[in-house]
PDB file of C-alpha atoms in Angstrom:
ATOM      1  CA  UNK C   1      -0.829 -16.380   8.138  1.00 62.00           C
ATOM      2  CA  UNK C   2      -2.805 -12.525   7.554  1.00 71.00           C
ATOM      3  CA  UNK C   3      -3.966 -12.415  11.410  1.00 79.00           C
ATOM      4  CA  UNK C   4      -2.297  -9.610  12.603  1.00 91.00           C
ATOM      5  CA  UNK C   5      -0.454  -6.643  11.009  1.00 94.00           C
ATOM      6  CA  UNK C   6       1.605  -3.804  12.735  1.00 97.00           C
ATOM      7  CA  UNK C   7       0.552  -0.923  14.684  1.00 98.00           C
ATOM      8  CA  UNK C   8       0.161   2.140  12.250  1.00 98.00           C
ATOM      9  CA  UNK C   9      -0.933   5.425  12.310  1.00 98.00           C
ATOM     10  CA  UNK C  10      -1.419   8.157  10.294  1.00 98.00           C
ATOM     11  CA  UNK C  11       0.780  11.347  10.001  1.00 98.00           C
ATOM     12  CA  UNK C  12      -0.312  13.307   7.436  1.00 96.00           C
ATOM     13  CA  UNK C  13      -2.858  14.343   4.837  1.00 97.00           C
ATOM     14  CA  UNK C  14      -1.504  16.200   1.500  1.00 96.00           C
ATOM     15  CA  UNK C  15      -2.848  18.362  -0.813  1.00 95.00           C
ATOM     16  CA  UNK C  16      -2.341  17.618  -4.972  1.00 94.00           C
ATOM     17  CA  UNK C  17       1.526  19.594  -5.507  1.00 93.00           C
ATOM     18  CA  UNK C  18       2.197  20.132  -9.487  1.00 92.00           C
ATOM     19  CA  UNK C  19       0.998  17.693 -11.838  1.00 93.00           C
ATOM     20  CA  UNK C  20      -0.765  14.916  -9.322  1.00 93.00           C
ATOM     21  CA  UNK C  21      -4.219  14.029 -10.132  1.00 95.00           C
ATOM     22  CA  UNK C  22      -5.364  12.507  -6.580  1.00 96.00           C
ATOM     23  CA  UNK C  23      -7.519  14.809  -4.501  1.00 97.00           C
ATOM     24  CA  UNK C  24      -5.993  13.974  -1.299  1.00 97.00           C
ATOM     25  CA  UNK C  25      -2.849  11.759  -0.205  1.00 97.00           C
ATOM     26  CA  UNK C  26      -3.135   9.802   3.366  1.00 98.00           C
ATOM     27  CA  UNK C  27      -0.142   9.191   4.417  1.00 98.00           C
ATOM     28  CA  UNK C  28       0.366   6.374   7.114  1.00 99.00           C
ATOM     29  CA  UNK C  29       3.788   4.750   8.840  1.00 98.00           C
ATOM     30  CA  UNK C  30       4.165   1.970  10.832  1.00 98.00           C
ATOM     31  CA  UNK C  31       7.560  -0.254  12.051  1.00 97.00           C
ATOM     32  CA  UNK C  32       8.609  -4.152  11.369  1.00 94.00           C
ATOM     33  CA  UNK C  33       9.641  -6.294  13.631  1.00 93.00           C
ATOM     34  CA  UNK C  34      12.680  -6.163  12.646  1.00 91.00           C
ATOM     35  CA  UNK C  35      12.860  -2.039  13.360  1.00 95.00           C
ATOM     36  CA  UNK C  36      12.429  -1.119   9.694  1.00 94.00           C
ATOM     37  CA  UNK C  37      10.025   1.850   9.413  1.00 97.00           C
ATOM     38  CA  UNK C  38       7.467   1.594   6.017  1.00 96.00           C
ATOM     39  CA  UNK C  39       5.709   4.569   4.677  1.00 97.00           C
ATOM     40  CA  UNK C  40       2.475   3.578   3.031  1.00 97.00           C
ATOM     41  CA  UNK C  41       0.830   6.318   0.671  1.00 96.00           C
ATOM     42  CA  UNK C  42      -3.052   6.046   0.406  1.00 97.00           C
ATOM     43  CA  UNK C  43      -4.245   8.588  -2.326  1.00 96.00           C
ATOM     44  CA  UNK C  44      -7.827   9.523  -3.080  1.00 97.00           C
ATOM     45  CA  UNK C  45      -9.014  10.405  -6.178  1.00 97.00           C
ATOM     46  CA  UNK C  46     -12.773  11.057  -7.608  1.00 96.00           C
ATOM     47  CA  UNK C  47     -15.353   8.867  -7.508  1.00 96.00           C
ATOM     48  CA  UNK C  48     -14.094   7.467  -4.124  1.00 97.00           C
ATOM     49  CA  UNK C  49     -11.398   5.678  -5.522  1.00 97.00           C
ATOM     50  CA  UNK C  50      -8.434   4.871  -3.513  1.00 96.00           C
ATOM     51  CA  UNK C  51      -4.843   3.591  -4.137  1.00 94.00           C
ATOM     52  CA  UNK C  52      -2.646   1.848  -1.812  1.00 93.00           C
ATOM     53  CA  UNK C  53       1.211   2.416  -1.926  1.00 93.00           C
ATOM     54  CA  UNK C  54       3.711   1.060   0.332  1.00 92.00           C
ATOM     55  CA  UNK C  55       7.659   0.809   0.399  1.00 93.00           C
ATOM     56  CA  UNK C  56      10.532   1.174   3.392  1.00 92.00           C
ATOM     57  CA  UNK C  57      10.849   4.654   4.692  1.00 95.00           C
ATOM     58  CA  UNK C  58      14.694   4.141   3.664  1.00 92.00           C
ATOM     59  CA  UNK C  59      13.897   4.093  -0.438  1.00 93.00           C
ATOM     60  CA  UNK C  60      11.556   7.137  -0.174  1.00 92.00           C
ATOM     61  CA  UNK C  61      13.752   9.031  -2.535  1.00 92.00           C
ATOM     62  CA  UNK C  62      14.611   6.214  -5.235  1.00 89.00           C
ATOM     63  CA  UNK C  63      13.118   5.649  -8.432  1.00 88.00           C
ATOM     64  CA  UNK C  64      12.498   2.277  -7.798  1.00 84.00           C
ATOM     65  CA  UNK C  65      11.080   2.276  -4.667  1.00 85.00           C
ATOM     66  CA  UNK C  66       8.364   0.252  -4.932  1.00 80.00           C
ATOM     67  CA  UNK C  67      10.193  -2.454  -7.162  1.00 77.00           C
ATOM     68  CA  UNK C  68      12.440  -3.027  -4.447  1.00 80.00           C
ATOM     69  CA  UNK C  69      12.842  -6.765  -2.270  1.00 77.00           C
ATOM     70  CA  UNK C  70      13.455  -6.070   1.245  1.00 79.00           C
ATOM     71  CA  UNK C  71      14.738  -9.765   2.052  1.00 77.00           C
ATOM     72  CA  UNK C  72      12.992  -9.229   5.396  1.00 77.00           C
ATOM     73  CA  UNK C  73      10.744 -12.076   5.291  1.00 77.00           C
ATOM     74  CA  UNK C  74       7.394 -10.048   6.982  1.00 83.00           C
ATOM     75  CA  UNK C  75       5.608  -9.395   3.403  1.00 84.00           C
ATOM     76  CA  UNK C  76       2.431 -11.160   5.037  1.00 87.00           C
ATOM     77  CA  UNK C  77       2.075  -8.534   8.340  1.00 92.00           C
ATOM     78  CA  UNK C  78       3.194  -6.184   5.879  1.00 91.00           C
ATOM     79  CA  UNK C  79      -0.155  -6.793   3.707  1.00 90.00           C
ATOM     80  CA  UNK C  80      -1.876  -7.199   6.404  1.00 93.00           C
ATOM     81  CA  UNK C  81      -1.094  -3.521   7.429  1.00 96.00           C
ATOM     82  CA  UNK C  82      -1.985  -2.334   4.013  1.00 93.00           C
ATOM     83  CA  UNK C  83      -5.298  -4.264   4.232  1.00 92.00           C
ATOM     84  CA  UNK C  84      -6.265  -2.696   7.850  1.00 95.00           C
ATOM     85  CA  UNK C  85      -5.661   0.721   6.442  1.00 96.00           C
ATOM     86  CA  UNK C  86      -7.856  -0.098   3.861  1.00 93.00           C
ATOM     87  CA  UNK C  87     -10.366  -1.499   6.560  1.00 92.00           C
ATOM     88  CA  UNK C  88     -10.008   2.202   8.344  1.00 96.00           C
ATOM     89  CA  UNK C  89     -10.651   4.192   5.256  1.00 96.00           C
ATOM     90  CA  UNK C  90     -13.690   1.706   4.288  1.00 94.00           C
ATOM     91  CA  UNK C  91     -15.277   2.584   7.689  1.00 96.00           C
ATOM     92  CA  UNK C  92     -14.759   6.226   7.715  1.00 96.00           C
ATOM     93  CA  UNK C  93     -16.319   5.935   3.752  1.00 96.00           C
ATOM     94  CA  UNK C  94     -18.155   2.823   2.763  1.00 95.00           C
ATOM     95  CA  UNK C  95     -18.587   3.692  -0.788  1.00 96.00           C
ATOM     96  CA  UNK C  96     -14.865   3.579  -1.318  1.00 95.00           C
ATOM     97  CA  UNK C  97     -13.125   1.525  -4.022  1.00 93.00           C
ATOM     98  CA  UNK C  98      -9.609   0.645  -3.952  1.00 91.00           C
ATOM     99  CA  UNK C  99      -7.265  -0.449  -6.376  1.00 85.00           C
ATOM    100  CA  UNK C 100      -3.350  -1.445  -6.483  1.00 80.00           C
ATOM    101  CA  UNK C 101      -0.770  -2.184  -8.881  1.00 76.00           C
ATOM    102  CA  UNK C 102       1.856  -4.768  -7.695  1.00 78.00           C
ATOM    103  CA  UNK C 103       5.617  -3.155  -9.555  1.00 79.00           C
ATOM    104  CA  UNK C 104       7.401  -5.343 -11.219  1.00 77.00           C
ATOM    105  CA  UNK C 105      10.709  -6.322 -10.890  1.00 77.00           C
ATOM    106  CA  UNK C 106      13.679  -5.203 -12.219  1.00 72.00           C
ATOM    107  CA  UNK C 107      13.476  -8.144 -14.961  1.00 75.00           C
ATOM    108  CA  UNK C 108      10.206  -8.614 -15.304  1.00 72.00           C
ATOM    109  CA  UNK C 109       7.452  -7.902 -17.542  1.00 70.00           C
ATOM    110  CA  UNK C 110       4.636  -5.193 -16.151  1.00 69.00           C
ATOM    111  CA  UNK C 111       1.129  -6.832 -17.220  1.00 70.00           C
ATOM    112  CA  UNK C 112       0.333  -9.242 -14.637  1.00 72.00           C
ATOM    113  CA  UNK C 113       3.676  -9.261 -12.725  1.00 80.00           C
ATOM    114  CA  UNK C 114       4.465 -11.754  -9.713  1.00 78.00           C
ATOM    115  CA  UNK C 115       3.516  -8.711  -7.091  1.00 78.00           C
ATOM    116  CA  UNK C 116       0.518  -8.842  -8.632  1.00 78.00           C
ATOM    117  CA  UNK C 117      -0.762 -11.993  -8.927  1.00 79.00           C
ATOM    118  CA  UNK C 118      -0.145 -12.354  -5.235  1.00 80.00           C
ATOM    119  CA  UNK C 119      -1.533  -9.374  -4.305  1.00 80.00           C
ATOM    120  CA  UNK C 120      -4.257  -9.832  -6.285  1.00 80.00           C
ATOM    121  CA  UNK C 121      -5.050 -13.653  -4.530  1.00 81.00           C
ATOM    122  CA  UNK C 122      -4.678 -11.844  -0.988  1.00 78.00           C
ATOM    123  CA  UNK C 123      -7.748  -9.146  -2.045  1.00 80.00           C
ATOM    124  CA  UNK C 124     -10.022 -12.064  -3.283  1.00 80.00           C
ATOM    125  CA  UNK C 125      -9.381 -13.522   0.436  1.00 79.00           C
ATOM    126  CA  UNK C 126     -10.351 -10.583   2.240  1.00 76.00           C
ATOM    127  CA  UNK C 127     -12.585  -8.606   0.377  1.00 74.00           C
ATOM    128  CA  UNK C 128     -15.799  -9.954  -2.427  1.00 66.00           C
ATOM    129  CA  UNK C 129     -16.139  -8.004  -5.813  1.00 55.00           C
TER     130      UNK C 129
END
């Protein structure tokens, strides 16, 4: 089901702009099988902390951008991405921690939304804590 994501690669490296907190911003793209390019945002902060962000290239400027359903039915090669960009960062760091927040839908609660939950059961599977 997680073997194999898409081809990535990375495209830029930011610097904090205004009021961010995160000492550097990886930023990383890769395209779907069905031609839909994703932008995935990987910012580091002290203490090697990391945060994973992902959405469709094609929200980048909405508000909602992460609460957004694609419909596209590739959310498991789409994790799977996520999780070997993790992989690549781990290697190039090894005492990196990284941490996520699944967005809730438009009518859901936030605490321990459905995003979560499953993102949450895919860590346990490929990473111990």
């Amino acid at each position: 089901m997680f073997d194999k994501g898409y081809n990535y690669r990375k495209v830029q490296v930011d610097k904090p702009k205004g009021e961010d907190v995160f000492l550097t911003k990886h930023i990383f793209v890769f395209v779907s099988d069905n031609h839909r390019k994703y932008i995935v945002w990987v910012e580091e902060y002290e203490y090697n902390m990391f945060i994973i962000k992902f959405h469709l290239k094609c929200h980048n400027k909405a508000d909602d951008k992460y609460s957004r359903m694609t419909k596209f039915n590739d959310v498991t090669k789409v994790l799977r991405t996520c999780i070997d960009i993790m992989i690549e960062m781990y290697r190039k760091n090894p005492y990196s921690s990284f941490g996520f927040m699944g967005a809730n839908m438009i009518d859901e609660e936030i605490p321990e939304n459905k995003r979560y939950r499953v993102y949450r059961a895919i860590m346990k599977r490929f990473f111990s804590y």
